[in-house]
């Protein structure tokens, strides 16, 4: 593919900071299965960043991170409350149910992606009898699959409901960096300080080749998680190559700089197209995604001009930006949207 596309933020390559750290880790030999210095450094880096002594694990991808984290919070007869747009519901091929040996996902209807305290309460109270899987976990995606960011207060309100009903709170942070950038807050402010028990912190969409970190803020919940990773094929033997890039990402806040470039690209596109007729934003642009509602002919026009995008959320065209988004390419997209907008 010659020209840059914005169909997904995982179209991007590896950012220099992650690449450089991989190269530095590629010196000589190191202990296997996470007993190496890089893994220690990366784990401590997360503890410093979050200001808490948490348990940290490195897995290959987000599906594994989410599924194994949820499985560790559930028995097979439990259920997990999530939004209808949640990646664990729509894009993980049943992995959360599989790895939890059958914990059911309870889906809260949501148009714009967010889960609310009311929706959680409704689901919890809908059935309390022995015949229904017992709610045990709530999971929220930060930012949502629709690019919306939960504020600290919103998360706190959700965790208050969780406490009332003895539910654990999990956060799918495939784009966690982008949420922190938008809110201009410390990672702790939207996680353990407001009641999040486990966070899956995405590396791939933030500029790494591969890898997500699973952070257990309540260390007791991490019991035997290493066995879970091993059994599911997620324990890297050359772990240093999963952990070292994080050292590069955490140093000098590269993770945040990457997220800023991605978010700014999304805001730029949103700003440039706001006055174009027949084209509307489906959601406010807060993180690194822009969802456009436009007549099918307009979208077809963009496709004919070679643009790739997904339309799986509400039929709108999704454009996602990564650390490497080129401004000139966004300008070309804007121009094409302008020209195609009259195709109705
Ligand atoms: C990309 C993504 C993931 C992780 O997906 P993998 O392809 O398994 O790495 C998880 N949650 C959300 C919201 C995502 O967008």
mmCIF file of C-alpha atoms and ligand atoms in Angstrom:
data_model
loop_
_atom_site.group_PDB
_atom_site.id
_atom_site.type_symbol
_atom_site.label_atom_id
_atom_site.label_comp_id
_atom_site.label_asym_id
_atom_site.label_seq_id
_atom_site.Cartn_x
_atom_site.Cartn_y
_atom_site.Cartn_z
ATOM 1 C CA UNK A 1 0.000 0.000 0.000
ATOM 2 C CA UNK A 2 1.746 3.149 -1.177
ATOM 3 C CA UNK A 3 -0.386 5.847 0.298
ATOM 4 C CA UNK A 4 -1.302 6.159 3.933
ATOM 5 C CA UNK A 5 -4.768 4.955 4.902
ATOM 6 C CA UNK A 6 -6.799 5.712 8.002
ATOM 7 C CA UNK A 7 -9.036 2.652 8.157
ATOM 8 C CA UNK A 8 -7.516 1.651 11.450
ATOM 9 C CA UNK A 9 -4.890 2.811 13.859
ATOM 10 C CA UNK A 10 -3.234 -0.575 13.564
ATOM 11 C CA UNK A 11 -2.287 0.150 9.957
ATOM 12 C CA UNK A 12 0.620 2.180 11.343
ATOM 13 C CA UNK A 13 4.134 0.893 11.723
ATOM 14 C CA UNK A 14 6.256 0.845 14.845
ATOM 15 C CA UNK A 15 7.201 4.195 16.359
ATOM 16 C CA UNK A 16 10.905 4.992 16.692
ATOM 17 C CA UNK A 17 10.894 4.830 20.500
ATOM 18 C CA UNK A 18 9.509 1.295 20.589
ATOM 19 C CA UNK A 19 11.766 0.208 17.748
ATOM 20 C CA UNK A 20 14.864 1.609 19.419
ATOM 21 C CA UNK A 21 14.077 -0.145 22.696
ATOM 22 C CA UNK A 22 13.612 -3.431 20.840
ATOM 23 C CA UNK A 23 17.009 -2.925 19.278
ATOM 24 C CA UNK A 24 18.611 -2.210 22.619
ATOM 25 C CA UNK A 25 16.993 -5.324 24.050
ATOM 26 C CA UNK A 26 18.445 -7.298 21.181
ATOM 27 C CA UNK A 27 21.907 -7.404 22.746
ATOM 28 C CA UNK A 28 23.213 -10.746 23.818
ATOM 29 C CA UNK A 29 21.128 -13.146 25.808
ATOM 30 C CA UNK A 30 18.618 -12.583 28.564
ATOM 31 C CA UNK A 31 16.578 -14.735 30.905
ATOM 32 C CA UNK A 32 13.388 -16.121 29.401
ATOM 33 C CA UNK A 33 9.690 -16.000 30.361
ATOM 34 C CA UNK A 34 9.841 -12.570 31.946
ATOM 35 C CA UNK A 35 12.748 -13.028 34.315
ATOM 36 C CA UNK A 36 14.765 -10.458 32.369
ATOM 37 C CA UNK A 37 15.749 -6.879 33.125
ATOM 38 C CA UNK A 38 13.547 -5.340 30.456
ATOM 39 C CA UNK A 39 10.434 -6.889 31.905
ATOM 40 C CA UNK A 40 11.429 -5.652 35.326
ATOM 41 C CA UNK A 41 12.080 -2.162 33.970
ATOM 42 C CA UNK A 42 8.786 -2.002 32.079
ATOM 43 C CA UNK A 43 6.789 -3.298 35.047
ATOM 44 C CA UNK A 44 8.391 -0.729 37.326
ATOM 45 C CA UNK A 45 7.763 1.914 34.692
ATOM 46 C CA UNK A 46 4.037 1.213 34.927
ATOM 47 C CA UNK A 47 4.167 1.285 38.728
ATOM 48 C CA UNK A 48 5.788 4.694 38.586
ATOM 49 C CA UNK A 49 3.413 6.003 35.927
ATOM 50 C CA UNK A 50 0.340 4.926 37.888
ATOM 51 C CA UNK A 51 1.800 5.687 41.297
ATOM 52 C CA UNK A 52 0.814 2.334 42.705
ATOM 53 C CA UNK A 53 2.400 -1.038 43.309
ATOM 54 C CA UNK A 54 0.376 -3.004 40.768
ATOM 55 C CA UNK A 55 0.864 -6.423 39.179
ATOM 56 C CA UNK A 56 1.854 -6.145 35.529
ATOM 57 C CA UNK A 57 1.684 -8.752 32.755
ATOM 58 C CA UNK A 58 2.549 -8.557 29.073
ATOM 59 C CA UNK A 59 0.495 -10.388 26.469
ATOM 60 C CA UNK A 60 0.457 -10.396 22.693
ATOM 61 C CA UNK A 61 -2.838 -8.732 21.880
ATOM 62 C CA UNK A 62 -5.954 -7.048 23.164
ATOM 63 C CA UNK A 63 -8.298 -9.968 22.767
ATOM 64 C CA UNK A 64 -6.086 -12.047 25.042
ATOM 65 C CA UNK A 65 -5.590 -9.197 27.499
ATOM 66 C CA UNK A 66 -9.324 -8.587 27.844
ATOM 67 C CA UNK A 67 -10.381 -12.226 27.834
ATOM 68 C CA UNK A 68 -7.828 -13.391 30.352
ATOM 69 C CA UNK A 69 -8.382 -10.393 32.604
ATOM 70 C CA UNK A 70 -12.138 -10.968 32.588
ATOM 71 C CA UNK A 71 -11.688 -14.695 33.117
ATOM 72 C CA UNK A 72 -9.576 -13.970 36.180
ATOM 73 C CA UNK A 73 -12.447 -11.961 37.678
ATOM 74 C CA UNK A 74 -15.173 -14.529 37.006
ATOM 75 C CA UNK A 75 -16.318 -18.022 37.700
ATOM 76 C CA UNK A 76 -18.015 -19.784 34.797
ATOM 77 C CA UNK A 77 -21.462 -19.155 36.305
ATOM 78 C CA UNK A 78 -20.856 -15.396 36.493
ATOM 79 C CA UNK A 79 -21.700 -12.729 33.946
ATOM 80 C CA UNK A 80 -19.923 -9.661 32.589
ATOM 81 C CA UNK A 81 -21.808 -6.446 31.926
ATOM 82 C CA UNK A 82 -20.712 -4.488 28.856
ATOM 83 C CA UNK A 83 -21.994 -2.024 26.299
ATOM 84 C CA UNK A 84 -23.469 -3.346 23.062
ATOM 85 C CA UNK A 85 -20.615 -1.749 21.136
ATOM 86 C CA UNK A 86 -17.912 -3.311 23.324
ATOM 87 C CA UNK A 87 -15.023 -4.936 21.503
ATOM 88 C CA UNK A 88 -15.352 -7.971 23.783
ATOM 89 C CA UNK A 89 -18.901 -8.413 22.478
ATOM 90 C CA UNK A 90 -18.477 -7.524 18.821
ATOM 91 C CA UNK A 91 -14.876 -8.320 17.907
ATOM 92 C CA UNK A 92 -13.361 -11.029 20.040
ATOM 93 C CA UNK A 93 -14.957 -14.111 18.551
ATOM 94 C CA UNK A 94 -16.310 -15.295 21.886
ATOM 95 C CA UNK A 95 -12.873 -15.310 23.506
ATOM 96 C CA UNK A 96 -14.075 -13.836 26.825
ATOM 97 C CA UNK A 97 -16.702 -16.570 27.110
ATOM 98 C CA UNK A 98 -14.195 -19.190 25.989
ATOM 99 C CA UNK A 99 -11.428 -18.281 28.418
ATOM 100 C CA UNK A 100 -13.855 -17.872 31.305
ATOM 101 C CA UNK A 101 -15.363 -21.274 30.542
ATOM 102 C CA UNK A 102 -18.734 -19.771 29.779
ATOM 103 C CA UNK A 103 -19.244 -16.542 31.704
ATOM 104 C CA UNK A 104 -22.046 -14.820 29.854
ATOM 105 C CA UNK A 105 -21.819 -11.286 28.534
ATOM 106 C CA UNK A 106 -24.802 -9.163 29.543
ATOM 107 C CA UNK A 107 -25.262 -6.474 26.942
ATOM 108 C CA UNK A 108 -26.486 -2.990 27.753
ATOM 109 C CA UNK A 109 -27.974 -1.290 24.696
ATOM 110 C CA UNK A 110 -26.006 1.818 23.799
ATOM 111 C CA UNK A 111 -26.160 4.134 20.817
ATOM 112 C CA UNK A 112 -23.088 6.141 21.454
ATOM 113 C CA UNK A 113 -21.017 3.435 23.111
ATOM 114 C CA UNK A 114 -20.912 4.338 26.771
ATOM 115 C CA UNK A 115 -22.136 2.243 29.641
ATOM 116 C CA UNK A 116 -24.020 4.122 32.356
ATOM 117 C CA UNK A 117 -24.705 3.479 36.053
ATOM 118 C CA UNK A 118 -28.417 3.178 35.227
ATOM 119 C CA UNK A 119 -27.834 0.605 32.520
ATOM 120 C CA UNK A 120 -25.695 -1.446 34.900
ATOM 121 C CA UNK A 121 -28.279 -1.247 37.671
ATOM 122 C CA UNK A 122 -31.039 -2.274 35.282
ATOM 123 C CA UNK A 123 -29.117 -5.342 34.156
ATOM 124 C CA UNK A 124 -28.104 -6.328 37.676
ATOM 125 C CA UNK A 125 -31.658 -6.042 38.964
ATOM 126 C CA UNK A 126 -33.320 -7.588 35.931
ATOM 127 C CA UNK A 127 -32.787 -11.053 37.379
ATOM 128 C CA UNK A 128 -31.535 -12.077 40.781
ATOM 129 C CA UNK A 129 -32.630 -15.696 40.804
ATOM 130 C CA UNK A 130 -30.536 -18.855 40.697
ATOM 131 C CA UNK A 131 -31.409 -19.529 37.046
ATOM 132 C CA UNK A 132 -29.570 -16.523 35.690
ATOM 133 C CA UNK A 133 -25.776 -16.063 35.550
ATOM 134 C CA UNK A 134 -24.735 -13.901 38.473
ATOM 135 C CA UNK A 135 -23.309 -10.494 37.489
ATOM 136 C CA UNK A 136 -19.742 -10.208 38.727
ATOM 137 C CA UNK A 137 -17.863 -7.814 36.437
ATOM 138 C CA UNK A 138 -18.474 -4.574 34.605
ATOM 139 C CA UNK A 139 -16.221 -3.698 31.705
ATOM 140 C CA UNK A 140 -15.898 -0.311 30.066
ATOM 141 C CA UNK A 141 -13.859 0.673 27.022
ATOM 142 C CA UNK A 142 -11.787 3.809 27.479
ATOM 143 C CA UNK A 143 -12.131 5.497 25.039
ATOM 144 C CA UNK A 144 -15.191 3.730 23.662
ATOM 145 C CA UNK A 145 -15.269 2.036 20.286
ATOM 146 C CA UNK A 146 -17.033 5.204 19.115
ATOM 147 C CA UNK A 147 -14.183 7.424 20.262
ATOM 148 C CA UNK A 148 -15.816 8.869 23.369
ATOM 149 C CA UNK A 149 -13.888 9.322 26.577
ATOM 150 C CA UNK A 150 -15.302 8.597 30.031
ATOM 151 C CA UNK A 151 -14.492 11.355 32.497
ATOM 152 C CA UNK A 152 -13.111 10.491 35.930
ATOM 153 C CA UNK A 153 -16.510 11.366 37.405
ATOM 154 C CA UNK A 154 -18.325 9.052 35.017
ATOM 155 C CA UNK A 155 -16.005 6.199 35.914
ATOM 156 C CA UNK A 156 -16.407 6.963 39.602
ATOM 157 C CA UNK A 157 -20.197 6.822 39.240
ATOM 158 C CA UNK A 158 -19.883 3.447 37.520
ATOM 159 C CA UNK A 159 -17.548 2.095 40.172
ATOM 160 C CA UNK A 160 -19.931 3.267 42.893
ATOM 161 C CA UNK A 161 -22.641 1.108 41.349
ATOM 162 C CA UNK A 162 -20.119 -1.728 41.105
ATOM 163 C CA UNK A 163 -19.422 -1.446 44.815
ATOM 164 C CA UNK A 164 -23.108 -1.498 45.649
ATOM 165 C CA UNK A 165 -23.589 -4.755 43.792
ATOM 166 C CA UNK A 166 -20.183 -6.324 44.500
ATOM 167 C CA UNK A 167 -18.963 -6.129 40.927
ATOM 168 C CA UNK A 168 -15.380 -5.812 39.761
ATOM 169 C CA UNK A 169 -14.522 -3.088 37.265
ATOM 170 C CA UNK A 170 -12.410 -3.863 34.214
ATOM 171 C CA UNK A 171 -11.230 -1.330 31.648
ATOM 172 C CA UNK A 172 -10.463 -2.182 28.031
ATOM 173 C CA UNK A 173 -7.820 0.443 27.351
ATOM 174 C CA UNK A 174 -6.816 -0.535 23.835
ATOM 175 C CA UNK A 175 -6.532 3.240 23.333
ATOM 176 C CA UNK A 176 -6.038 4.206 26.962
ATOM 177 C CA UNK A 177 -3.256 6.630 26.026
ATOM 178 C CA UNK A 178 -5.668 8.555 23.823
ATOM 179 C CA UNK A 179 -8.106 8.954 26.704
ATOM 180 C CA UNK A 180 -5.384 10.303 29.009
ATOM 181 C CA UNK A 181 -4.318 12.733 26.323
ATOM 182 C CA UNK A 182 -7.853 13.991 25.793
ATOM 183 C CA UNK A 183 -8.528 14.438 29.496
ATOM 184 C CA UNK A 184 -5.043 15.776 30.232
ATOM 185 C CA UNK A 185 -5.073 13.700 33.378
ATOM 186 C CA UNK A 186 -2.803 11.301 35.189
ATOM 187 C CA UNK A 187 -3.446 7.645 34.344
ATOM 188 C CA UNK A 188 -4.222 7.041 38.019
ATOM 189 C CA UNK A 189 -7.054 9.609 37.937
ATOM 190 C CA UNK A 190 -9.148 7.481 35.582
ATOM 191 C CA UNK A 191 -8.187 4.047 36.881
ATOM 192 C CA UNK A 192 -7.444 2.852 40.404
ATOM 193 C CA UNK A 193 -8.273 6.185 42.046
ATOM 194 C CA UNK A 194 -11.832 5.912 40.735
ATOM 195 C CA UNK A 195 -12.262 2.210 41.354
ATOM 196 C CA UNK A 196 -10.920 0.395 38.281
ATOM 197 C CA UNK A 197 -9.594 -3.009 39.363
ATOM 198 C CA UNK A 198 -7.908 -4.163 36.174
ATOM 199 C CA UNK A 199 -6.717 -2.227 33.133
ATOM 200 C CA UNK A 200 -5.702 -3.577 29.740
ATOM 201 C CA UNK A 201 -3.322 -0.889 28.471
ATOM 202 C CA UNK A 202 -2.962 -1.045 24.709
ATOM 203 C CA UNK A 203 0.445 -0.856 23.108
ATOM 204 C CA UNK A 204 -0.329 -1.879 19.540
ATOM 205 C CA UNK A 205 -2.590 1.054 18.665
ATOM 206 C CA UNK A 206 -0.247 3.400 20.462
ATOM 207 C CA UNK A 207 2.743 2.635 18.232
ATOM 208 C CA UNK A 208 4.173 -0.725 19.229
ATOM 209 C CA UNK A 209 4.563 -3.708 16.913
ATOM 210 C CA UNK A 210 2.671 -5.958 19.263
ATOM 211 C CA UNK A 211 1.691 -6.192 22.876
ATOM 212 C CA UNK A 212 -0.661 -5.039 25.584
ATOM 213 C CA UNK A 213 -0.045 -4.710 29.296
ATOM 214 C CA UNK A 214 -2.491 -6.031 31.880
ATOM 215 C CA UNK A 215 -2.393 -4.091 35.141
ATOM 216 C CA UNK A 216 -3.992 -5.427 38.306
ATOM 217 C CA UNK A 217 -4.361 -2.580 40.784
ATOM 218 C CA UNK A 218 -5.725 -4.994 43.356
ATOM 219 C CA UNK A 219 -2.871 -7.462 43.480
ATOM 220 C CA UNK A 220 -4.976 -10.250 44.959
ATOM 221 C CA UNK A 221 -6.948 -10.403 41.739
ATOM 222 C CA UNK A 222 -3.771 -11.315 39.855
ATOM 223 C CA UNK A 223 -3.443 -14.644 41.601
ATOM 224 C CA UNK A 224 -2.316 -17.314 39.140
ATOM 225 C CA UNK A 225 -2.679 -14.926 36.199
ATOM 226 C CA UNK A 226 0.735 -16.100 35.007
ATOM 227 C CA UNK A 227 -0.649 -19.629 34.717
ATOM 228 C CA UNK A 228 -3.633 -18.336 32.787
ATOM 229 C CA UNK A 229 -1.286 -16.602 30.340
ATOM 230 C CA UNK A 230 0.820 -19.705 29.934
ATOM 231 C CA UNK A 231 -2.125 -22.038 29.407
ATOM 232 C CA UNK A 232 -3.622 -19.783 26.767
ATOM 233 C CA UNK A 233 -0.383 -19.463 24.833
ATOM 234 C CA UNK A 234 0.207 -15.875 25.934
ATOM 235 C CA UNK A 235 3.414 -16.330 27.902
ATOM 236 C CA UNK A 236 6.190 -15.113 25.600
ATOM 237 C CA UNK A 237 9.373 -17.043 26.104
ATOM 238 C CA UNK A 238 11.475 -14.167 24.775
ATOM 239 C CA UNK A 239 9.445 -11.827 26.935
ATOM 240 C CA UNK A 240 11.981 -9.018 26.680
ATOM 241 C CA UNK A 241 10.716 -8.258 23.174
ATOM 242 C CA UNK A 242 7.185 -7.726 24.477
ATOM 243 C CA UNK A 243 8.297 -5.659 27.446
ATOM 244 C CA UNK A 244 11.244 -3.634 26.087
ATOM 245 C CA UNK A 245 9.118 -1.552 23.699
ATOM 246 C CA UNK A 246 7.134 -0.400 26.721
ATOM 247 C CA UNK A 247 10.323 0.911 28.272
ATOM 248 C CA UNK A 248 10.784 3.003 25.138
ATOM 249 C CA UNK A 249 7.140 4.093 25.180
ATOM 250 C CA UNK A 250 7.141 5.111 28.837
ATOM 251 C CA UNK A 251 10.437 6.987 28.605
ATOM 252 C CA UNK A 252 9.884 10.705 27.978
ATOM 253 C CA UNK A 253 6.143 10.025 27.683
ATOM 254 C CA UNK A 254 6.368 8.783 24.104
ATOM 255 C CA UNK A 255 3.061 6.998 24.726
ATOM 256 C CA UNK A 256 1.409 10.355 25.359
ATOM 257 C CA UNK A 257 3.115 12.138 22.488
ATOM 258 C CA UNK A 258 1.975 9.390 20.124
ATOM 259 C CA UNK A 259 -1.578 9.689 21.412
ATOM 260 C CA UNK A 260 -1.486 13.464 21.029
ATOM 261 C CA UNK A 261 -0.463 13.247 17.396
ATOM 262 C CA UNK A 262 -3.236 10.740 16.766
ATOM 263 C CA UNK A 263 -5.880 12.754 18.603
ATOM 264 C CA UNK A 264 -4.838 16.011 16.968
ATOM 265 C CA UNK A 265 -5.167 14.386 13.572
ATOM 266 C CA UNK A 266 -8.727 13.355 14.355
ATOM 267 C CA UNK A 267 -9.601 16.831 15.627
ATOM 268 C CA UNK A 268 -8.048 18.348 12.545
ATOM 269 C CA UNK A 269 -10.142 16.197 10.203
ATOM 270 C CA UNK A 270 -13.284 16.973 12.198
ATOM 271 C CA UNK A 271 -12.560 20.687 12.037
ATOM 272 C CA UNK A 272 -11.828 20.646 8.310
ATOM 273 C CA UNK A 273 -15.024 18.866 7.334
ATOM 274 C CA UNK A 274 -17.456 20.550 9.678
ATOM 275 C CA UNK A 275 -18.987 22.829 7.054
ATOM 276 C CA UNK A 276 -19.194 20.302 4.247
ATOM 277 C CA UNK A 277 -22.813 19.636 3.287
ATOM 278 C CA UNK A 278 -24.208 16.076 3.463
ATOM 279 C CA UNK A 279 -21.432 14.977 5.785
ATOM 280 C CA UNK A 280 -21.917 14.866 9.527
ATOM 281 C CA UNK A 281 -20.006 13.722 12.566
ATOM 282 C CA UNK A 282 -21.750 10.791 14.257
ATOM 283 C CA UNK A 283 -20.041 11.387 17.591
ATOM 284 C CA UNK A 284 -18.091 14.247 19.133
ATOM 285 C CA UNK A 285 -14.417 13.762 18.324
ATOM 286 C CA UNK A 286 -12.539 13.223 21.567
ATOM 287 C CA UNK A 287 -9.925 10.574 20.862
ATOM 288 C CA UNK A 288 -8.280 9.437 17.631
ATOM 289 C CA UNK A 289 -11.308 8.420 15.610
ATOM 290 C CA UNK A 290 -13.727 10.290 13.360
ATOM 291 C CA UNK A 291 -17.054 8.735 12.377
ATOM 292 C CA UNK A 292 -18.768 10.276 9.382
ATOM 293 C CA UNK A 293 -22.387 9.917 8.465
ATOM 294 C CA UNK A 294 -22.879 10.493 4.756
ATOM 295 C CA UNK A 295 -25.126 9.191 1.967
ATOM 296 C CA UNK A 296 -23.966 5.883 0.528
ATOM 297 C CA UNK A 297 -23.085 7.538 -2.782
ATOM 298 C CA UNK A 298 -20.690 9.840 -1.019
ATOM 299 C CA UNK A 299 -19.047 6.893 0.735
ATOM 300 C CA UNK A 300 -18.881 5.013 -2.559
ATOM 301 C CA UNK A 301 -17.187 8.011 -4.100
ATOM 302 C CA UNK A 302 -14.542 7.908 -1.406
ATOM 303 C CA UNK A 303 -14.074 4.191 -1.947
ATOM 304 C CA UNK A 304 -13.642 4.779 -5.662
ATOM 305 C CA UNK A 305 -10.928 7.261 -4.881
ATOM 306 C CA UNK A 306 -9.110 4.528 -3.056
ATOM 307 C CA UNK A 307 -10.004 5.349 0.547
ATOM 308 C CA UNK A 308 -10.401 2.473 2.931
ATOM 309 C CA UNK A 309 -12.636 2.666 5.965
ATOM 310 C CA UNK A 310 -14.915 0.506 8.060
ATOM 311 C CA UNK A 311 -18.638 1.138 8.440
ATOM 312 C CA UNK A 312 -19.414 -1.419 11.161
ATOM 313 C CA UNK A 313 -20.610 1.163 13.668
ATOM 314 C CA UNK A 314 -23.964 2.533 12.602
ATOM 315 C CA UNK A 315 -23.028 2.540 8.908
ATOM 316 C CA UNK A 316 -20.788 5.595 9.266
ATOM 317 C CA UNK A 317 -17.303 5.808 7.821
ATOM 318 C CA UNK A 318 -14.656 5.406 10.477
ATOM 319 C CA UNK A 319 -11.287 7.082 10.132
ATOM 320 C CA UNK A 320 -8.686 6.273 12.783
ATOM 321 C CA UNK A 321 -5.384 8.030 13.283
ATOM 322 C CA UNK A 322 -2.147 6.747 14.704
ATOM 323 C CA UNK A 323 1.144 8.288 15.789
ATOM 324 C CA UNK A 324 2.305 8.461 12.171
ATOM 325 C CA UNK A 325 -0.661 10.257 10.567
ATOM 326 C CA UNK A 326 0.494 12.558 7.776
ATOM 327 C CA UNK A 327 -1.139 15.978 7.663
ATOM 328 C CA UNK A 328 -0.860 16.157 3.870
ATOM 329 C CA UNK A 329 -2.700 12.868 3.562
ATOM 330 C CA UNK A 330 -5.484 14.150 5.814
ATOM 331 C CA UNK A 331 -5.689 17.207 3.580
ATOM 332 C CA UNK A 332 -6.135 14.932 0.575
ATOM 333 C CA UNK A 333 -8.898 13.102 2.439
ATOM 334 C CA UNK A 334 -10.596 16.408 3.252
ATOM 335 C CA UNK A 335 -10.428 17.462 -0.381
ATOM 336 C CA UNK A 336 -11.882 14.137 -1.514
ATOM 337 C CA UNK A 337 -14.681 14.345 1.058
ATOM 338 C CA UNK A 338 -15.472 17.833 -0.220
ATOM 339 C CA UNK A 339 -15.581 16.694 -3.814
ATOM 340 C CA UNK A 340 -17.579 13.530 -3.073
ATOM 341 C CA UNK A 341 -20.080 15.355 -0.858
ATOM 342 C CA UNK A 342 -21.996 16.527 -3.935
ATOM 343 C CA UNK A 343 -22.547 12.957 -5.198
ATOM 344 C CA UNK A 344 -26.091 12.597 -3.992
HETATM 345 C C1 LIG B 1 -8.116 -3.099 18.845
HETATM 346 C C2 LIG B 1 -8.930 -3.264 20.066
HETATM 347 C C3 LIG B 1 -8.679 -4.303 20.985
HETATM 348 C C4 LIG B 1 -7.607 -5.337 20.758
HETATM 349 O O1 LIG B 1 -7.755 -6.083 19.611
HETATM 350 P P1 LIG B 1 -6.692 -7.176 19.158
HETATM 351 O O2 LIG B 1 -6.852 -7.221 17.686
HETATM 352 O O3 LIG B 1 -7.054 -8.448 19.817
HETATM 353 O O4 LIG B 1 -5.342 -6.722 19.603
HETATM 354 C C5 LIG B 1 -9.427 -4.345 22.141
HETATM 355 N N1 LIG B 1 -10.373 -3.440 22.395
HETATM 356 C C6 LIG B 1 -10.644 -2.428 21.545
HETATM 357 C C7 LIG B 1 -11.677 -1.428 21.910
HETATM 358 C C8 LIG B 1 -9.934 -2.312 20.358
HETATM 359 O O5 LIG B 1 -10.210 -1.315 19.520
#
